[in-house]
Coordinates of C-alpha atoms in Angstrom, one line a residue:
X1 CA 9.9 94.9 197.5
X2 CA 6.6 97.0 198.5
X3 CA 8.3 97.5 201.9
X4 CA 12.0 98.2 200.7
X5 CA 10.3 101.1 198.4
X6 CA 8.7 102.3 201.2
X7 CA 11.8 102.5 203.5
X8 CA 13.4 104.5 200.2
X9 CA 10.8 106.7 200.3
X10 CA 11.1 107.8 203.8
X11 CA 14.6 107.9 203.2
X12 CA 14.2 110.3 200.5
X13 CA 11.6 112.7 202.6
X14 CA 13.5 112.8 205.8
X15 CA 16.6 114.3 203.5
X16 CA 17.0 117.9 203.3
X17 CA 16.3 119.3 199.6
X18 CA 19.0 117.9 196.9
X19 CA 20.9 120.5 195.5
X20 CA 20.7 120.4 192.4
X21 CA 22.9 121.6 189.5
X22 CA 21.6 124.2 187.1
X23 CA 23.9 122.7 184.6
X24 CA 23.7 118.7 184.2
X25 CA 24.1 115.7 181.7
X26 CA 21.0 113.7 182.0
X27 CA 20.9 111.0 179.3
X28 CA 19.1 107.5 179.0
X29 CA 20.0 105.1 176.0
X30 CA 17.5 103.6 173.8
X31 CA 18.5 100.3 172.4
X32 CA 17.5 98.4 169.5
X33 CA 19.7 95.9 169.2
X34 CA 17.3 93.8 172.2
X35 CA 14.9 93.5 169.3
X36 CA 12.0 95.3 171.1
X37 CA 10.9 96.9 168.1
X38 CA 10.9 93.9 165.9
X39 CA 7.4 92.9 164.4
X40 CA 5.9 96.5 165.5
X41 CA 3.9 98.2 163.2
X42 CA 5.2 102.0 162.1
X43 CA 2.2 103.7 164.5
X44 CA 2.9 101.3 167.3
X45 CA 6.8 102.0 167.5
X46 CA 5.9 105.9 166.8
X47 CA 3.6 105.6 170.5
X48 CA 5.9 103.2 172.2
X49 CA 9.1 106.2 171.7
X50 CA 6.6 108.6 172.1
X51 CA 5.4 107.6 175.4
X52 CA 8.6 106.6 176.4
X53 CA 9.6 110.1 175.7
X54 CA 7.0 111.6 177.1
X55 CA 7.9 109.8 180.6
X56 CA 11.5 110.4 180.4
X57 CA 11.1 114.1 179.5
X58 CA 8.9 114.0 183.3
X59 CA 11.4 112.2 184.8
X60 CA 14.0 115.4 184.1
X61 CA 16.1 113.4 181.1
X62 CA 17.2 115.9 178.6
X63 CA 19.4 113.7 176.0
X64 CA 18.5 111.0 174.3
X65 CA 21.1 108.6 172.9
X66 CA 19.1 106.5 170.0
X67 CA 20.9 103.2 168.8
X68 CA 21.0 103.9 165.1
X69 CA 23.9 101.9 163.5
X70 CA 23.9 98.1 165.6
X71 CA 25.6 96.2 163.0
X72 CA 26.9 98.0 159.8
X73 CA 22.7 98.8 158.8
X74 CA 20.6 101.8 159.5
X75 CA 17.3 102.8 161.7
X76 CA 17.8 105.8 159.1
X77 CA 17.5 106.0 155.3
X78 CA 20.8 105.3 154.5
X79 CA 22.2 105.1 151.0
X80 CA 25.9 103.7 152.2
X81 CA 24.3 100.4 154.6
X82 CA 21.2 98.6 154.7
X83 CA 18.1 99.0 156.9
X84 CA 18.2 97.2 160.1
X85 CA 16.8 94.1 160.6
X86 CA 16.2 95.7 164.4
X87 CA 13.6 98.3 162.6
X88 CA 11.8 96.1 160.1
X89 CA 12.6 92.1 161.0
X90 CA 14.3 91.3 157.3
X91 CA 18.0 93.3 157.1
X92 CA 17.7 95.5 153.8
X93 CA 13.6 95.8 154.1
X94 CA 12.2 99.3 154.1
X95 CA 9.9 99.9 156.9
X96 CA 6.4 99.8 155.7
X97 CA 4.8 102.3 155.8
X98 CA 7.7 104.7 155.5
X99 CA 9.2 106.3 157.9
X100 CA 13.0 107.6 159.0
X101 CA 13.3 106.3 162.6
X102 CA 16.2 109.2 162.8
X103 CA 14.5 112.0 161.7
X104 CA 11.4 111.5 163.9
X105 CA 13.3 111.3 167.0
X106 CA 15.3 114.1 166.5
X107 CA 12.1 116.2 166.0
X108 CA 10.2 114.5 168.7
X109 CA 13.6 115.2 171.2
X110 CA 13.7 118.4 169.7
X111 CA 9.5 119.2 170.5
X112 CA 10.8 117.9 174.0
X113 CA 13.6 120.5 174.7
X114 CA 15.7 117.2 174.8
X115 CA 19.3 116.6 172.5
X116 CA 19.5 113.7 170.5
X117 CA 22.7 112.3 170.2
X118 CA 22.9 109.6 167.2
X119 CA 24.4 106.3 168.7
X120 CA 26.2 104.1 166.5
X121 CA 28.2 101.0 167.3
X122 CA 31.6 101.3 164.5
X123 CA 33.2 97.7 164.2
X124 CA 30.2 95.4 164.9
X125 CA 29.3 93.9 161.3
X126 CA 27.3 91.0 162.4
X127 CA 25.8 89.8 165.9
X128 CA 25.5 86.2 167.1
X129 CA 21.8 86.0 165.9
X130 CA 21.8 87.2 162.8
X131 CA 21.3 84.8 160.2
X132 CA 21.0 86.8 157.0
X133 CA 22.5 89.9 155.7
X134 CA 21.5 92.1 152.6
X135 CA 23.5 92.0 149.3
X136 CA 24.2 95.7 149.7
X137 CA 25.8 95.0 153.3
X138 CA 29.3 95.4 154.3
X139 CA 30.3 91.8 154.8
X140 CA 28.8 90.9 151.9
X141 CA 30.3 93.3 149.6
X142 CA 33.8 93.6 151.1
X143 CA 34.5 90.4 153.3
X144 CA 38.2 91.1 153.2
X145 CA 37.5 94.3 155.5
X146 CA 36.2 92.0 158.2
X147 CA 36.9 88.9 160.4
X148 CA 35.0 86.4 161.8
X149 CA 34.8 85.8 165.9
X150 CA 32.9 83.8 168.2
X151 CA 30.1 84.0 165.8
X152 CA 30.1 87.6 165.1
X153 CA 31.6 89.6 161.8
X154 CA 34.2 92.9 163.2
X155 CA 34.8 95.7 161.0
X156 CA 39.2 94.9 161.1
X157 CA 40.2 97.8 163.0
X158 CA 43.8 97.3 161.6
X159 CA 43.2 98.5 158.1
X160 CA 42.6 101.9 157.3
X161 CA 40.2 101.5 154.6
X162 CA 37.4 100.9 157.4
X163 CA 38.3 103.5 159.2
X164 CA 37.7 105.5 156.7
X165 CA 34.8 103.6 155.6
X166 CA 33.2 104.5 159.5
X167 CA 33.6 107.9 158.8
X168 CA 32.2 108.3 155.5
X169 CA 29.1 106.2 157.5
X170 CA 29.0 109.0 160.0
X171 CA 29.7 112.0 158.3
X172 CA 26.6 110.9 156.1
X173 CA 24.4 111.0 159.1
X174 CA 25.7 114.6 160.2
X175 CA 25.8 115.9 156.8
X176 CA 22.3 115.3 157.0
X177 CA 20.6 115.2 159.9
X178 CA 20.4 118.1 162.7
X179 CA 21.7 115.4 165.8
X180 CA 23.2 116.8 168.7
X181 CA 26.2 114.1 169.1
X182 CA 27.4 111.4 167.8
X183 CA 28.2 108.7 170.4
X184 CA 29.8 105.0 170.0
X185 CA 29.9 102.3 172.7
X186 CA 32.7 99.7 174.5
X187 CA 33.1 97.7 170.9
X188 CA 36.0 98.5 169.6
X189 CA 38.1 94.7 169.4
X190 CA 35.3 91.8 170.2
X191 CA 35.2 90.9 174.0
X192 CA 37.4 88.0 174.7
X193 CA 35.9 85.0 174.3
X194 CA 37.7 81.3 175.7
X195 CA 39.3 79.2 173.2
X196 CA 39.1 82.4 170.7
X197 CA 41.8 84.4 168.5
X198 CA 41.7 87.4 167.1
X199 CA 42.7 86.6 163.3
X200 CA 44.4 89.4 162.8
X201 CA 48.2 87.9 163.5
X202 CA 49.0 88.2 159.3
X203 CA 48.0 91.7 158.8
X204 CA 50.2 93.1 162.1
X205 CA 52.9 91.0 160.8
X206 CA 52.9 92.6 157.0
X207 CA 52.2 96.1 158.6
X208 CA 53.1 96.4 162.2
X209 CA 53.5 100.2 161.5
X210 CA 56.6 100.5 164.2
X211 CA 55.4 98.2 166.8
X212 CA 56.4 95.1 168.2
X213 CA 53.9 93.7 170.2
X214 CA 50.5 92.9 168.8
X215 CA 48.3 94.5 171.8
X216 CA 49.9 98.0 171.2
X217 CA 49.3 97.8 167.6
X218 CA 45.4 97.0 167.9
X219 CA 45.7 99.8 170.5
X220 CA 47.1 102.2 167.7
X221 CA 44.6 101.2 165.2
X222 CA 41.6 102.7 167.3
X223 CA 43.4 105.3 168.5
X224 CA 43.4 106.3 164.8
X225 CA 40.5 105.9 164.5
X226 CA 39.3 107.6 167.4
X227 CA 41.5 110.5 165.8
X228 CA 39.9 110.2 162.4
X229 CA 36.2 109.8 163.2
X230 CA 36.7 113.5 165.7
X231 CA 38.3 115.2 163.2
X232 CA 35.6 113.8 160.6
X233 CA 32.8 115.6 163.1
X234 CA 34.5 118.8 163.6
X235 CA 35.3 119.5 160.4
X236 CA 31.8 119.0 159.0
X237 CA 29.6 120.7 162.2
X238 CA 32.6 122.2 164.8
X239 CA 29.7 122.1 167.5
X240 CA 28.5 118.2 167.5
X241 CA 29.0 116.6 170.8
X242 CA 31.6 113.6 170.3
X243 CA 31.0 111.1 172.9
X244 CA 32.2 107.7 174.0
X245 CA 31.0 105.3 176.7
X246 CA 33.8 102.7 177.2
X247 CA 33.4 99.8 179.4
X248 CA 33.7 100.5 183.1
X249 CA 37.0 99.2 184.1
X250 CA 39.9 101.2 182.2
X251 CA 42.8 99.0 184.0
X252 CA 43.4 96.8 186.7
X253 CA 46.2 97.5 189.4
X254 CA 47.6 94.6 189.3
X255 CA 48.2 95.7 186.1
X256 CA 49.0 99.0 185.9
X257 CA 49.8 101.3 188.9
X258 CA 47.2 103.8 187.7
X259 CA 44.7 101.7 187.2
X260 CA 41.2 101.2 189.6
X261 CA 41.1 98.5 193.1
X262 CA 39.1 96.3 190.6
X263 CA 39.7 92.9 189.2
X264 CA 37.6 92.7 186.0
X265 CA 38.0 93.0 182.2
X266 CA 40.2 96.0 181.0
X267 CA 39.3 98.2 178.3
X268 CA 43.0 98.9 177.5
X269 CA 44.6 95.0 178.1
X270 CA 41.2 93.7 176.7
X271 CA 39.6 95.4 174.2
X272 CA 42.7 97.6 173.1
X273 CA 40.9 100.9 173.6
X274 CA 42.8 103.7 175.6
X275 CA 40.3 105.7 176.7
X276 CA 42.6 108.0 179.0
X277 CA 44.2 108.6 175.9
X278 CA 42.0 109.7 173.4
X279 CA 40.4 112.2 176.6
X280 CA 43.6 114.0 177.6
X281 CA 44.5 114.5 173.8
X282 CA 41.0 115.8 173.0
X283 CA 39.7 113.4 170.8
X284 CA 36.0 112.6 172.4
X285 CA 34.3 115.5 174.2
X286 CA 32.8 113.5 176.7
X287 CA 32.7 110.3 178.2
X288 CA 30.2 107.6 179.7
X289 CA 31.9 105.0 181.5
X290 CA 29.6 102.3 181.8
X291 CA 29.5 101.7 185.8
X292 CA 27.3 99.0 186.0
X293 CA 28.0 97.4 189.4
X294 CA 27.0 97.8 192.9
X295 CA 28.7 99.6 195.6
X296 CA 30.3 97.0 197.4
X297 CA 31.0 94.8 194.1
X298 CA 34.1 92.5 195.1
X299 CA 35.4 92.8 191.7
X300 CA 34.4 96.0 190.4
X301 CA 33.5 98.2 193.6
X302 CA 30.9 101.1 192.1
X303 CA 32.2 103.3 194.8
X304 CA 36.3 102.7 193.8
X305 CA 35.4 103.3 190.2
X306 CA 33.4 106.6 190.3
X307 CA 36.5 108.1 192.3
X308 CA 38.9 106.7 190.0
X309 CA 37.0 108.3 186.9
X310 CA 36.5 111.5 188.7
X311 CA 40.6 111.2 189.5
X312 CA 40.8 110.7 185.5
X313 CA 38.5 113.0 183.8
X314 CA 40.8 115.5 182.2
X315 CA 39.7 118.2 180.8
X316 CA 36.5 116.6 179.3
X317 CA 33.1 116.6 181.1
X318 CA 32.3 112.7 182.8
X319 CA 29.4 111.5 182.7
X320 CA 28.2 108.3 184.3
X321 CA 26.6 105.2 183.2
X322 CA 23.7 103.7 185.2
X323 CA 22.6 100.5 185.7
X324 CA 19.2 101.1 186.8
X325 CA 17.7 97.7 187.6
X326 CA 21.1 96.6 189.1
X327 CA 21.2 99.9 191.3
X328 CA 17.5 99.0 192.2
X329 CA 18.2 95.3 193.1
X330 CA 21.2 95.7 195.4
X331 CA 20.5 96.9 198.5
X332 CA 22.6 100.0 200.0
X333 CA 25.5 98.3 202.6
X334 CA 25.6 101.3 205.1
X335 CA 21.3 101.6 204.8
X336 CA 20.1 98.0 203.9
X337 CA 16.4 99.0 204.3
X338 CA 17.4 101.3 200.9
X339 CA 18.3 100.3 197.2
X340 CA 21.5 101.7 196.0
X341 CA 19.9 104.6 194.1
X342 CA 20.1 107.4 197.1
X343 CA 24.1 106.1 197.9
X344 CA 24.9 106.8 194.4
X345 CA 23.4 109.9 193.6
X346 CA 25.4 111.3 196.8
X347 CA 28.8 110.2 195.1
X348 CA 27.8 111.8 192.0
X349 CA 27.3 115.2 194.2
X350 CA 30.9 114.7 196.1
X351 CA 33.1 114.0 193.1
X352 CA 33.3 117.5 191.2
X353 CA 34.8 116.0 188.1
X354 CA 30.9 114.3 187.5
X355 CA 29.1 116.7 185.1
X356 CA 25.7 114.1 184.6
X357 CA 24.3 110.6 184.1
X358 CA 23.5 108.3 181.8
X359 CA 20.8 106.0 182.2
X360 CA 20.5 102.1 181.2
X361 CA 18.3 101.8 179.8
X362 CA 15.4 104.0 178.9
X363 CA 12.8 101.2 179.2
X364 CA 14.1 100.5 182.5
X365 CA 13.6 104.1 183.9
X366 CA 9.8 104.7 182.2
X367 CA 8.9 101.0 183.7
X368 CA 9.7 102.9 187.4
X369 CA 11.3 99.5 189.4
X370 CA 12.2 100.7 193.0
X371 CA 10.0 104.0 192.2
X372 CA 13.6 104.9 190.6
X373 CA 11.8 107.0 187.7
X374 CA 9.4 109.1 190.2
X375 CA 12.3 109.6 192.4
X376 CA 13.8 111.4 189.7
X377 CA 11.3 113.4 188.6
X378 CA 10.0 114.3 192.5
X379 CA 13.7 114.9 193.8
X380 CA 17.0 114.4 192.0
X381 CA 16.2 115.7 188.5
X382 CA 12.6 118.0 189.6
X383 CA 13.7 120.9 187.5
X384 CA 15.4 121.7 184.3
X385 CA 18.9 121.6 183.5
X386 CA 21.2 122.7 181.1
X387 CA 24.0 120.8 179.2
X388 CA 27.4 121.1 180.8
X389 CA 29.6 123.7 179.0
X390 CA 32.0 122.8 176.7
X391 CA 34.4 125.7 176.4
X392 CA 36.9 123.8 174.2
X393 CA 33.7 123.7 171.8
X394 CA 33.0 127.3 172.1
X395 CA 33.0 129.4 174.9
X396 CA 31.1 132.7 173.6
X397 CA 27.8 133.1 174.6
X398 CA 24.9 134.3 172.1
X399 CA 23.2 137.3 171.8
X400 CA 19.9 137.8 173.8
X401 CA 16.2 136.7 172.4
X402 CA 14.7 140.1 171.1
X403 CA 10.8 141.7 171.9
X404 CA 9.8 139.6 174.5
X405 CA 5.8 139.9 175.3
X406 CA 2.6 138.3 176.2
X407 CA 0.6 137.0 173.1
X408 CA -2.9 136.1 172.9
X409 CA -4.0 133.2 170.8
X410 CA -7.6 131.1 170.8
X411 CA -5.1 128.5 172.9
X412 CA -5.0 131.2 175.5
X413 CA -2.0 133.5 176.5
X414 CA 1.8 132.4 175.5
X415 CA 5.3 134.0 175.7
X416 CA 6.7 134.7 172.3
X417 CA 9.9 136.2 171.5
X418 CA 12.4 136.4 168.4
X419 CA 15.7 134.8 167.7
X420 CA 18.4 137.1 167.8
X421 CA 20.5 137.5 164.7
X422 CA 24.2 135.6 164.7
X423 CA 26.2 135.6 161.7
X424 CA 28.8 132.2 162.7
X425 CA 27.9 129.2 163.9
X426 CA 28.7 130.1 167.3
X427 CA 26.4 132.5 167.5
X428 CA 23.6 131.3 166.5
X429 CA 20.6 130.2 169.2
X430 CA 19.3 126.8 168.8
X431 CA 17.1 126.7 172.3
X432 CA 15.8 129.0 175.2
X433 CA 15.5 129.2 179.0
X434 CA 12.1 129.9 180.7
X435 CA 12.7 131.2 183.8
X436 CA 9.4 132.5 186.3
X437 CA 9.8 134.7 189.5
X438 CA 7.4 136.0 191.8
X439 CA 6.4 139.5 192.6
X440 CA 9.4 140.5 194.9
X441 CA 11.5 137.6 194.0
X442 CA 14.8 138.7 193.0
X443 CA 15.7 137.8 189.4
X444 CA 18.3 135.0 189.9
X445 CA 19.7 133.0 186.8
X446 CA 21.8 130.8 188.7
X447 CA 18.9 129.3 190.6
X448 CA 17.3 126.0 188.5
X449 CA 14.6 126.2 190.4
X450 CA 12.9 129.1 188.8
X451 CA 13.6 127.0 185.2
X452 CA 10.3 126.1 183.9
X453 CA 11.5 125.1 180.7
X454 CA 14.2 124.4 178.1
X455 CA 12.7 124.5 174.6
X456 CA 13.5 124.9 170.8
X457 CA 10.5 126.9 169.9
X458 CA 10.0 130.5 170.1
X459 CA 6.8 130.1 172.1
X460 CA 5.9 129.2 175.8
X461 CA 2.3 128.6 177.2
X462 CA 0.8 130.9 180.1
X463 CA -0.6 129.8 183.2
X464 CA -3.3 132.6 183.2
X465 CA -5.4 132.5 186.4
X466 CA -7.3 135.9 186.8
X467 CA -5.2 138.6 185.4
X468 CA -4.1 140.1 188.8
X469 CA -0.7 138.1 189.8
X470 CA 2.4 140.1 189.1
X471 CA 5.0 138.2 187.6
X472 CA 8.7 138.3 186.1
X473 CA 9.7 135.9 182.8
X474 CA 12.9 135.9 181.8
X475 CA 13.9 134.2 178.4
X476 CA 17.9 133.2 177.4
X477 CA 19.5 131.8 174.6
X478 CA 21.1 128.6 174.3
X479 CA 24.0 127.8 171.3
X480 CA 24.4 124.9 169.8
X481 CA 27.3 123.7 172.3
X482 CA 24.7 125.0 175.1
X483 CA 26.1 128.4 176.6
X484 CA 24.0 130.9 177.6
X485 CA 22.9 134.6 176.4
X486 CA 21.9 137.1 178.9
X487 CA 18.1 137.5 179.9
X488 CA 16.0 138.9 178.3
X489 CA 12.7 140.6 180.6
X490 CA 9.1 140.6 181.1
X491 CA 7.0 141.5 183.5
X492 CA 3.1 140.1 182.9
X493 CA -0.3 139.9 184.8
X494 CA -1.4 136.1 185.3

């Protein structure tokens, strides 16, 4: 392995300078549902995200998506489901001592210039391992809005009562706390599972609402519900990112003539979710295929599905999902000396349609396997980015930051500006741009490399050296949906 990063190494260095985008997606999920929280204290979780964080935010990530909702309970103080098992051990048991999981990681993304998108999974009641649910949960107090398969308990995507109850669930989490997204995963109908039915026959017999085959009705019910939970968002906060990161494999083929060269499970023939669907009508605002195999994959080529996706992106920014020990592991069929990680970072740059990554799993990327983290942080992601626009969000860009100056403080010399005034939503400036130029550098916007930082506060530390270095700062705004104000100048001694 010590050779192989080696070889990746030299790969990297003998390559000219990656251009990078000053505009990019750059997510990483953080799970909970792997129980690696289980049995840790409230402190030791707090350093564990915190370092985790703290590595990620070096390796250029700037979103977060934090598994919140695993199985109809809460990492947040909810008053609708129960706490999670995944936060405390016991389902329904207050963490000890207190502490909103949420509303910490939101502030500490926040400290971090970073989004936090809330991540929720909708129709998963109860996983295989769960032995013991709280009175106040949702199988326990309404069993006849779920069914029971291959060991789990599914929120019945067929009746509209838990659609609606899904909704409620979320829009009490926006309602409430300042997240940047809301984003759900590839469970919408359980994952086949041999010698298993979906008990559901009865209901799509009394209320087949106009359909005749069984697979288009389960099809319907999420597209509902795909329907209901974006409307549910936009009305409450117009400006909340809506995401969705369906399995990798939309259709086969053999099964449909615009489906990928694969052969694997479909999310359309399998788990009844039209993804294509709910992007060209607008319903999600972005989405995260999850490409988890290698290039070269006989049944689900990497390289035939990023094309396809890029073919199929609509008018909807894609981003894509990263298996990072799998892209580690498998070495690169035209550079065998290599991993995978180089080969696929090149077909994110040649299909246009890819606006960003996502990365699986945060743990993965901070433990650095194949150098993967620090290749990030040296090469593909080495300066800030911005989120991708989102013009069917909002297209208007803010007003400028306001007095702009050098401060001194017994912390030494900072930047501090003011937040410019916005009357609507869409006006107002959640974040800023740092930008640094030299003495006869010509101010450039549109070059990241002169980004120093993205953050939320109204306040940027100096590198003050002797007092005699001319330099140029120029601050922008940042909306909510992430466009951009014109600059705002400075010219300082450092």
């Amino acid at each position: 392995m010590k050779k192989v990063v080696f070889l990746f190494l030299l790969c990297l260095a003998s390559l000219s300078l990656f251009s990078q985008n000053k505009r990019e997606f750059r997510g990483a999920w953080i799970q909970c549902v792997n129980g690696q929280f289980i049995g840790m204290s409230t402190s030791e979780m707090q350093r564990t995200l915190a370092s985790q964080l703290d590595s990620l935010k070096r390796d250029g990530v700037n979103a977060i998506f934090f598994q919140v909702r695993p199985e109809c309970d809460a990492l947040y103080n909810s008053k609708i489901e129960p706490w999670s098992k995944f936060l405390t051990g016991r389902q329904g048991q207050a963490p000890s001592p207190y502490w909103d999981p949420l509303q910490w990681m939101i502030e500490q993304c926040h400290q971090r210039g970073m989004e936090l998108h809330a991540w929720i999974n909708p129709f998963r009641a109860k996983i295989k391992t769960t032995n013991e649910l709280s009175n106040n949960h949702i199988v326990i107090k309404r069993p006849d809005l779920v069914f029971s398969y291959d060991g789990q308990f599914i929120l019945n995507p067929g009746l509209p009562e838990v659609r609606t109850y899904i909704c409620k669930v979320v829009d009490d989490i926006i309602s409430r706390y300042d997240v940047d997204g809301i984003h759900i995963d590839d469970y919408f109908y359980p994952y086949p599972a041999a010698g298993q039915t979906i008990p559901d026959q009865d209901l799509f017999r009394s209320n087949p609402h106009g359909f005749t085959n069984i697979g288009d009705w389960r099809r319907d019910n999420v597209n509902l519900f795909i329907k209901q939970l974006s409307a549910t968002i936009h009305q409450r906060k117009p400006w909340l990112k809506f995401g969705v990161s369906p399995f990798g494999i939309y259709r086969n083929q053999k099964t449909s003539a615009n489906g990928s060269a694969t052969n694997g499970l479909q999310d359309y023939d399998d788990l009844y979710a039209d993804v294509l669907l709910w992007i060209n009508n607008g319903w999600v605002d972005y989405s995260v295929p999850q490409l988890y195999w290698a290039i070269g994959n006989p049944v689900a080529d990497y390289s035939t599905l990023i094309k396809w996706w890029n073919r199929n992106a609509g008018n909807r920014p894609l981003y894509i999902g990263e298996n990072v020990l799998g892209t580690v592991q498998a070495a690169d069929p035209q550079n065998p000396a290599s991993h995978q990680m180089p080969a696929k970072f090149r077909l994110h740059a040649q299909n246009q349609n890819v606006k960003g990554t996502v990365l699986w799993y945060a743990k993965a990327v901070v433990d650095n396997p194949g150098n993967y983290g620090h290749a990030l942080r040296d090469y593909y992601w080495k300066y800030p980015a911005l989120p991708p626009s989102m013009p069917f969000l909002d297209d208007k860009a803010p007003k400028h930051p306001k007095k702009v100056k050098m401060t001194w403080t017994d912390k030494g010399p900072f930047l501090t500006w003011k937040t410019p005034k916005g009357k609507k939503w869409g006006d107002v400036v959640t974040r800023y741009v740092i930008y640094r130029f030299e003495k006869g550098e010509k101010v450039d916007l549109t070059d990241p490399s002169k980004i120093k930082a993205i953050t939320y506060a109204t306040t940027y530390p100096l590198p003050y050296v002797d007092g005699k270095s001319k330099v140029t700062y120029v601050v922008t705004g940042l909306d909510r949906v992430g466009n951009e104000s014109k600059g705002a100048k400075k010219k300082i001694k450092l």
